[in-house]
Amino acid sequence: SLGALEVHWELDSTSSELQRRGNAAKDFSIVLAETQRAGRGRRGRTWLSPPGLNLYLSCLKRFESGCAALSGLSLAVGVMVLRALEQLGIAGAGLKWPNDVLAVGGDRAGGKLGGILVELSGEYQGPCAAIIGIGLNLRLTPALREQAGQPACDLATLAGGTPPDRNRAAAALVQVLVEGLRQFEREGFAAFVDDYARHDLLRDQPLQLSGAPGVFDGVGAGVDGRGALQVRMADGSMRRIDSADVTVRRA
Ligand code: BTN
């Protein structure tokens, strides 16, 4: 059976809330909060989460296939977020590997519209639970923009000044997530790879990558069937990046 859909006024973090419930949480439990005291971003960063403006949502999904099969999940979730925006009639968003949702075109091009944080717990080849956290900027204040620490954008800007109705946006997100996660469970990342390619902002872009193997340059060459970023090196060889511990910048 499906888990509950809960809307809280305030939590530390919607993802932490699901984590604390552990095994007691049903599959497809979805938690939203109006505001988060300690919203978490990737790599230990803070996700600013004031009330009234934006969406903060987490969903717990169990996979019998094991954590090993979930390497493309966070990319697939990016595609799902774009599907939700499409339902809301909002165009002008793209994906930056592994899972940033960015504005395309206009003066805010490259500004971050939302973030995705996928946390896995369980076994490599056995039962695995994913907690999928999504933060979506519907409307940013000038102060928020400044505090964000990176270029930010919001859906209001993409929609010509007026943000979509927040309840409608939440409903669209919940619907595409439930459908999309079922699809991912059945077919894996293969079902999303074409949609990802259509929205891939790094394709054919000169990139600088930094992380465990040092710093190197290359050109974005799409993602493979498991969600790894492919980079064409100066000598024509291809390098496959599957660690999200790598920072990718346009060179
Ligand atoms: C990123 O760094 O880009 C990921 C940001 C993820 C933020 C969302 S908001 C809902 C959920 N709860 C959290 O504490 N984080 C995620």
JSON list of N, CA, C and O in Angstrom, two decimals, residues 67-106:
[
{"chain": "A", "resi": 67, "resn": "CYS", "atom": "N", "xyz": [20.71, -1.34, -3.97]},
{"chain": "A", "resi": 67, "resn": "CYS", "atom": "CA", "xyz": [21.24, 0.00, -4.22]},
{"chain": "A", "resi": 67, "resn": "CYS", "atom": "C", "xyz": [22.07, 0.05, -5.50]},
{"chain": "A", "resi": 67, "resn": "CYS", "atom": "O", "xyz": [22.17, 1.10, -6.15]},
{"chain": "A", "resi": 68, "resn": "ALA", "atom": "N", "xyz": [22.68, -1.07, -5.89]},
{"chain": "A", "resi": 68, "resn": "ALA", "atom": "CA", "xyz": [23.57, -1.08, -7.05]},
{"chain": "A", "resi": 68, "resn": "ALA", "atom": "C", "xyz": [22.84, -0.66, -8.33]},
{"chain": "A", "resi": 68, "resn": "ALA", "atom": "O", "xyz": [23.44, -0.08, -9.22]},
{"chain": "A", "resi": 69, "resn": "ALA", "atom": "N", "xyz": [21.54, -0.93, -8.39]},
{"chain": "A", "resi": 69, "resn": "ALA", "atom": "CA", "xyz": [20.78, -0.64, -9.61]},
{"chain": "A", "resi": 69, "resn": "ALA", "atom": "C", "xyz": [20.30, 0.81, -9.65]},
{"chain": "A", "resi": 69, "resn": "ALA", "atom": "O", "xyz": [19.60, 1.20, -10.57]},
{"chain": "A", "resi": 70, "resn": "LEU", "atom": "N", "xyz": [20.67, 1.62, -8.66]},
{"chain": "A", "resi": 70, "resn": "LEU", "atom": "CA", "xyz": [20.05, 2.94, -8.54]},
{"chain": "A", "resi": 70, "resn": "LEU", "atom": "C", "xyz": [20.98, 4.08, -8.95]},
{"chain": "A", "resi": 70, "resn": "LEU", "atom": "O", "xyz": [20.72, 5.24, -8.64]},
{"chain": "A", "resi": 71, "resn": "SER", "atom": "N", "xyz": [22.05, 3.75, -9.69]},
{"chain": "A", "resi": 71, "resn": "SER", "atom": "CA", "xyz": [23.01, 4.81, -10.01]},
{"chain": "A", "resi": 71, "resn": "SER", "atom": "C", "xyz": [22.38, 5.93, -10.84]},
{"chain": "A", "resi": 71, "resn": "SER", "atom": "O", "xyz": [22.79, 7.08, -10.75]},
{"chain": "A", "resi": 72, "resn": "GLY", "atom": "N", "xyz": [21.37, 5.63, -11.64]},
{"chain": "A", "resi": 72, "resn": "GLY", "atom": "CA", "xyz": [20.75, 6.67, -12.47]},
{"chain": "A", "resi": 72, "resn": "GLY", "atom": "C", "xyz": [19.55, 7.35, -11.81]},
{"chain": "A", "resi": 72, "resn": "GLY", "atom": "O", "xyz": [18.93, 8.22, -12.41]},
{"chain": "A", "resi": 73, "resn": "LEU", "atom": "N", "xyz": [19.26, 6.96, -10.57]},
{"chain": "A", "resi": 73, "resn": "LEU", "atom": "CA", "xyz": [18.01, 7.44, -9.96]},
{"chain": "A", "resi": 73, "resn": "LEU", "atom": "C", "xyz": [17.96, 8.96, -9.84]},
{"chain": "A", "resi": 73, "resn": "LEU", "atom": "O", "xyz": [16.95, 9.59, -10.15]},
{"chain": "A", "resi": 74, "resn": "SER", "atom": "N", "xyz": [19.06, 9.57, -9.39]},
{"chain": "A", "resi": 74, "resn": "SER", "atom": "CA", "xyz": [18.98, 11.02, -9.17]},
{"chain": "A", "resi": 74, "resn": "SER", "atom": "C", "xyz": [18.83, 11.77, -10.50]},
{"chain": "A", "resi": 74, "resn": "SER", "atom": "O", "xyz": [18.17, 12.81, -10.56]},
{"chain": "A", "resi": 75, "resn": "LEU", "atom": "N", "xyz": [19.38, 11.23, -11.57]},
{"chain": "A", "resi": 75, "resn": "LEU", "atom": "CA", "xyz": [19.19, 11.85, -12.89]},
{"chain": "A", "resi": 75, "resn": "LEU", "atom": "C", "xyz": [17.74, 11.69, -13.34]},
{"chain": "A", "resi": 75, "resn": "LEU", "atom": "O", "xyz": [17.13, 12.62, -13.88]},
{"chain": "A", "resi": 76, "resn": "ALA", "atom": "N", "xyz": [17.19, 10.50, -13.08]},
{"chain": "A", "resi": 76, "resn": "ALA", "atom": "CA", "xyz": [15.79, 10.25, -13.45]},
{"chain": "A", "resi": 76, "resn": "ALA", "atom": "C", "xyz": [14.87, 11.20, -12.69]},
{"chain": "A", "resi": 76, "resn": "ALA", "atom": "O", "xyz": [13.89, 11.71, -13.25]},
{"chain": "A", "resi": 77, "resn": "VAL", "atom": "N", "xyz": [15.20, 11.48, -11.43]},
{"chain": "A", "resi": 77, "resn": "VAL", "atom": "CA", "xyz": [14.37, 12.40, -10.65]},
{"chain": "A", "resi": 77, "resn": "VAL", "atom": "C", "xyz": [14.42, 13.80, -11.26]},
{"chain": "A", "resi": 77, "resn": "VAL", "atom": "O", "xyz": [13.42, 14.52, -11.30]},
{"chain": "A", "resi": 78, "resn": "GLY", "atom": "N", "xyz": [15.59, 14.19, -11.79]},
{"chain": "A", "resi": 78, "resn": "GLY", "atom": "CA", "xyz": [15.69, 15.47, -12.49]},
{"chain": "A", "resi": 78, "resn": "GLY", "atom": "C", "xyz": [14.73, 15.52, -13.67]},
{"chain": "A", "resi": 78, "resn": "GLY", "atom": "O", "xyz": [14.03, 16.52, -13.88]},
{"chain": "A", "resi": 79, "resn": "VAL", "atom": "N", "xyz": [14.66, 14.42, -14.41]},
{"chain": "A", "resi": 79, "resn": "VAL", "atom": "CA", "xyz": [13.72, 14.35, -15.54]},
{"chain": "A", "resi": 79, "resn": "VAL", "atom": "C", "xyz": [12.28, 14.47, -15.03]},
{"chain": "A", "resi": 79, "resn": "VAL", "atom": "O", "xyz": [11.45, 15.17, -15.61]},
{"chain": "A", "resi": 80, "resn": "MET", "atom": "N", "xyz": [12.00, 13.82, -13.90]},
{"chain": "A", "resi": 80, "resn": "MET", "atom": "CA", "xyz": [10.64, 13.90, -13.33]},
{"chain": "A", "resi": 80, "resn": "MET", "atom": "C", "xyz": [10.29, 15.33, -12.96]},
{"chain": "A", "resi": 80, "resn": "MET", "atom": "O", "xyz": [9.16, 15.79, -13.20]},
{"chain": "A", "resi": 81, "resn": "VAL", "atom": "N", "xyz": [11.24, 16.07, -12.39]},
{"chain": "A", "resi": 81, "resn": "VAL", "atom": "CA", "xyz": [10.97, 17.47, -12.02]},
{"chain": "A", "resi": 81, "resn": "VAL", "atom": "C", "xyz": [10.64, 18.27, -13.29]},
{"chain": "A", "resi": 81, "resn": "VAL", "atom": "O", "xyz": [9.68, 19.05, -13.31]},
{"chain": "A", "resi": 82, "resn": "LEU", "atom": "N", "xyz": [11.38, 18.02, -14.37]},
{"chain": "A", "resi": 82, "resn": "LEU", "atom": "CA", "xyz": [11.08, 18.73, -15.62]},
{"chain": "A", "resi": 82, "resn": "LEU", "atom": "C", "xyz": [9.71, 18.34, -16.17]},
{"chain": "A", "resi": 82, "resn": "LEU", "atom": "O", "xyz": [9.00, 19.17, -16.75]},
{"chain": "A", "resi": 83, "resn": "ARG", "atom": "N", "xyz": [9.33, 17.07, -15.99]},
{"chain": "A", "resi": 83, "resn": "ARG", "atom": "CA", "xyz": [7.99, 16.66, -16.42]},
{"chain": "A", "resi": 83, "resn": "ARG", "atom": "C", "xyz": [6.92, 17.41, -15.63]},
{"chain": "A", "resi": 83, "resn": "ARG", "atom": "O", "xyz": [5.88, 17.81, -16.18]},
{"chain": "A", "resi": 84, "resn": "ALA", "atom": "N", "xyz": [7.17, 17.63, -14.35]},
{"chain": "A", "resi": 84, "resn": "ALA", "atom": "CA", "xyz": [6.20, 18.37, -13.52]},
{"chain": "A", "resi": 84, "resn": "ALA", "atom": "C", "xyz": [6.11, 19.82, -14.02]},
{"chain": "A", "resi": 84, "resn": "ALA", "atom": "O", "xyz": [5.01, 20.38, -14.13]},
{"chain": "A", "resi": 85, "resn": "LEU", "atom": "N", "xyz": [7.26, 20.42, -14.34]},
{"chain": "A", "resi": 85, "resn": "LEU", "atom": "CA", "xyz": [7.24, 21.81, -14.83]},
{"chain": "A", "resi": 85, "resn": "LEU", "atom": "C", "xyz": [6.47, 21.89, -16.15]},
{"chain": "A", "resi": 85, "resn": "LEU", "atom": "O", "xyz": [5.70, 22.84, -16.39]},
{"chain": "A", "resi": 86, "resn": "GLU", "atom": "N", "xyz": [6.65, 20.89, -16.98]},
{"chain": "A", "resi": 86, "resn": "GLU", "atom": "CA", "xyz": [5.95, 20.85, -18.26]},
{"chain": "A", "resi": 86, "resn": "GLU", "atom": "C", "xyz": [4.43, 20.83, -18.03]},
{"chain": "A", "resi": 86, "resn": "GLU", "atom": "O", "xyz": [3.68, 21.55, -18.67]},
{"chain": "A", "resi": 87, "resn": "GLN", "atom": "N", "xyz": [4.01, 19.99, -17.06]},
{"chain": "A", "resi": 87, "resn": "GLN", "atom": "CA", "xyz": [2.57, 19.94, -16.71]},
{"chain": "A", "resi": 87, "resn": "GLN", "atom": "C", "xyz": [2.06, 21.30, -16.26]},
{"chain": "A", "resi": 87, "resn": "GLN", "atom": "O", "xyz": [0.89, 21.62, -16.44]},
{"chain": "A", "resi": 88, "resn": "LEU", "atom": "N", "xyz": [2.93, 22.08, -15.64]},
{"chain": "A", "resi": 88, "resn": "LEU", "atom": "CA", "xyz": [2.53, 23.39, -15.15]},
{"chain": "A", "resi": 88, "resn": "LEU", "atom": "C", "xyz": [2.65, 24.46, -16.23]},
{"chain": "A", "resi": 88, "resn": "LEU", "atom": "O", "xyz": [2.42, 25.63, -15.99]},
{"chain": "A", "resi": 89, "resn": "GLY", "atom": "N", "xyz": [3.08, 24.02, -17.41]},
{"chain": "A", "resi": 89, "resn": "GLY", "atom": "CA", "xyz": [3.21, 24.95, -18.53]},
{"chain": "A", "resi": 89, "resn": "GLY", "atom": "C", "xyz": [4.44, 25.82, -18.44]},
{"chain": "A", "resi": 89, "resn": "GLY", "atom": "O", "xyz": [4.49, 26.91, -19.01]},
{"chain": "A", "resi": 90, "resn": "ILE", "atom": "N", "xyz": [5.45, 25.36, -17.69]},
{"chain": "A", "resi": 90, "resn": "ILE", "atom": "CA", "xyz": [6.66, 26.16, -17.52]},
{"chain": "A", "resi": 90, "resn": "ILE", "atom": "C", "xyz": [7.80, 25.57, -18.35]},
{"chain": "A", "resi": 90, "resn": "ILE", "atom": "O", "xyz": [8.19, 24.42, -18.17]},
{"chain": "A", "resi": 91, "resn": "ALA", "atom": "N", "xyz": [8.32, 26.38, -19.28]},
{"chain": "A", "resi": 91, "resn": "ALA", "atom": "CA", "xyz": [9.45, 25.94, -20.10]},
{"chain": "A", "resi": 91, "resn": "ALA", "atom": "C", "xyz": [10.68, 26.73, -19.69]},
{"chain": "A", "resi": 91, "resn": "ALA", "atom": "O", "xyz": [10.57, 27.71, -18.94]},
{"chain": "A", "resi": 92, "resn": "GLY", "atom": "N", "xyz": [11.84, 26.30, -20.16]},
{"chain": "A", "resi": 92, "resn": "GLY", "atom": "CA", "xyz": [13.05, 27.07, -19.91]},
{"chain": "A", "resi": 92, "resn": "GLY", "atom": "C", "xyz": [13.89, 26.53, -18.78]},
{"chain": "A", "resi": 92, "resn": "GLY", "atom": "O", "xyz": [14.65, 27.26, -18.16]},
{"chain": "A", "resi": 93, "resn": "ALA", "atom": "N", "xyz": [13.78, 25.21, -18.52]},
{"chain": "A", "resi": 93, "resn": "ALA", "atom": "CA", "xyz": [14.63, 24.59, -17.50]},
{"chain": "A", "resi": 93, "resn": "ALA", "atom": "C", "xyz": [15.41, 23.44, -18.12]},
{"chain": "A", "resi": 93, "resn": "ALA", "atom": "O", "xyz": [14.95, 22.81, -19.07]},
{"chain": "A", "resi": 94, "resn": "GLY", "atom": "N", "xyz": [16.60, 23.20, -17.61]},
{"chain": "A", "resi": 94, "resn": "GLY", "atom": "CA", "xyz": [17.42, 22.10, -18.10]},
{"chain": "A", "resi": 94, "resn": "GLY", "atom": "C", "xyz": [18.13, 21.43, -16.94]},
{"chain": "A", "resi": 94, "resn": "GLY", "atom": "O", "xyz": [17.98, 21.85, -15.78]},
{"chain": "A", "resi": 95, "resn": "LEU", "atom": "N", "xyz": [18.92, 20.39, -17.26]},
{"chain": "A", "resi": 95, "resn": "LEU", "atom": "CA", "xyz": [19.56, 19.59, -16.21]},
{"chain": "A", "resi": 95, "resn": "LEU", "atom": "C", "xyz": [21.08, 19.66, -16.31]},
{"chain": "A", "resi": 95, "resn": "LEU", "atom": "O", "xyz": [21.65, 19.55, -17.39]},
{"chain": "A", "resi": 96, "resn": "LYS", "atom": "N", "xyz": [21.71, 19.87, -15.17]},
{"chain": "A", "resi": 96, "resn": "LYS", "atom": "CA", "xyz": [23.17, 19.82, -15.11]},
{"chain": "A", "resi": 96, "resn": "LYS", "atom": "C", "xyz": [23.55, 18.61, -14.27]},
{"chain": "A", "resi": 96, "resn": "LYS", "atom": "O", "xyz": [23.13, 18.51, -13.11]},
{"chain": "A", "resi": 97, "resn": "TRP", "atom": "N", "xyz": [24.32, 17.73, -14.89]},
{"chain": "A", "resi": 97, "resn": "TRP", "atom": "CA", "xyz": [24.71, 16.49, -14.21]},
{"chain": "A", "resi": 97, "resn": "TRP", "atom": "C", "xyz": [25.37, 16.79, -12.86]},
{"chain": "A", "resi": 97, "resn": "TRP", "atom": "O", "xyz": [26.17, 17.72, -12.80]},
{"chain": "A", "resi": 98, "resn": "PRO", "atom": "N", "xyz": [25.10, 16.04, -11.79]},
{"chain": "A", "resi": 98, "resn": "PRO", "atom": "CA", "xyz": [24.19, 14.90, -11.82]},
{"chain": "A", "resi": 98, "resn": "PRO", "atom": "C", "xyz": [22.72, 15.29, -11.65]},
{"chain": "A", "resi": 98, "resn": "PRO", "atom": "O", "xyz": [21.88, 14.61, -12.19]},
{"chain": "A", "resi": 99, "resn": "ASN", "atom": "N", "xyz": [22.41, 16.35, -10.94]},
{"chain": "A", "resi": 99, "resn": "ASN", "atom": "CA", "xyz": [20.98, 16.57, -10.72]},
{"chain": "A", "resi": 99, "resn": "ASN", "atom": "C", "xyz": [20.58, 17.98, -10.32]},
{"chain": "A", "resi": 99, "resn": "ASN", "atom": "O", "xyz": [19.68, 18.16, -9.52]},
{"chain": "A", "resi": 100, "resn": "ASP", "atom": "N", "xyz": [21.20, 18.97, -10.91]},
{"chain": "A", "resi": 100, "resn": "ASP", "atom": "CA", "xyz": [20.72, 20.32, -10.68]},
{"chain": "A", "resi": 100, "resn": "ASP", "atom": "C", "xyz": [19.71, 20.69, -11.76]},
{"chain": "A", "resi": 100, "resn": "ASP", "atom": "O", "xyz": [19.88, 20.33, -12.92]},
{"chain": "A", "resi": 101, "resn": "VAL", "atom": "N", "xyz": [18.68, 21.40, -11.35]},
{"chain": "A", "resi": 101, "resn": "VAL", "atom": "CA", "xyz": [17.70, 21.92, -12.30]},
{"chain": "A", "resi": 101, "resn": "VAL", "atom": "C", "xyz": [18.00, 23.41, -12.49]},
{"chain": "A", "resi": 101, "resn": "VAL", "atom": "O", "xyz": [17.91, 24.17, -11.52]},
{"chain": "A", "resi": 102, "resn": "LEU", "atom": "N", "xyz": [18.41, 23.78, -13.70]},
{"chain": "A", "resi": 102, "resn": "LEU", "atom": "CA", "xyz": [18.87, 25.15, -13.95]},
{"chain": "A", "resi": 102, "resn": "LEU", "atom": "C", "xyz": [18.00, 25.84, -14.99]},
{"chain": "A", "resi": 102, "resn": "LEU", "atom": "O", "xyz": [17.39, 25.20, -15.84]},
{"chain": "A", "resi": 103, "resn": "ALA", "atom": "N", "xyz": [17.99, 27.18, -14.92]},
{"chain": "A", "resi": 103, "resn": "ALA", "atom": "CA", "xyz": [17.29, 27.97, -15.93]},
{"chain": "A", "resi": 103, "resn": "ALA", "atom": "C", "xyz": [18.12, 27.98, -17.22]},
{"chain": "A", "resi": 103, "resn": "ALA", "atom": "O", "xyz": [19.35, 27.98, -17.18]},
{"chain": "A", "resi": 104, "resn": "VAL", "atom": "N", "xyz": [17.42, 27.97, -18.35]},
{"chain": "A", "resi": 104, "resn": "VAL", "atom": "CA", "xyz": [18.07, 28.02, -19.66]},
{"chain": "A", "resi": 104, "resn": "VAL", "atom": "C", "xyz": [17.61, 29.31, -20.36]},
{"chain": "A", "resi": 104, "resn": "VAL", "atom": "O", "xyz": [16.43, 29.60, -20.37]},
{"chain": "A", "resi": 105, "resn": "GLY", "atom": "N", "xyz": [18.54, 30.04, -20.94]},
{"chain": "A", "resi": 105, "resn": "GLY", "atom": "CA", "xyz": [18.15, 31.25, -21.67]},
{"chain": "A", "resi": 105, "resn": "GLY", "atom": "C", "xyz": [17.75, 32.39, -20.75]},
{"chain": "A", "resi": 105, "resn": "GLY", "atom": "O", "xyz": [17.60, 32.21, -19.54]},
{"chain": "A", "resi": 106, "resn": "GLY", "atom": "N", "xyz": [17.63, 33.56, -21.29]},
{"chain": "A", "resi": 106, "resn": "GLY", "atom": "CA", "xyz": [17.25, 34.73, -20.48]},
{"chain": "A", "resi": 106, "resn": "GLY", "atom": "C", "xyz": [18.40, 35.21, -19.63]},
{"chain": "A", "resi": 106, "resn": "GLY", "atom": "O", "xyz": [19.48, 34.63, -19.65]}
]
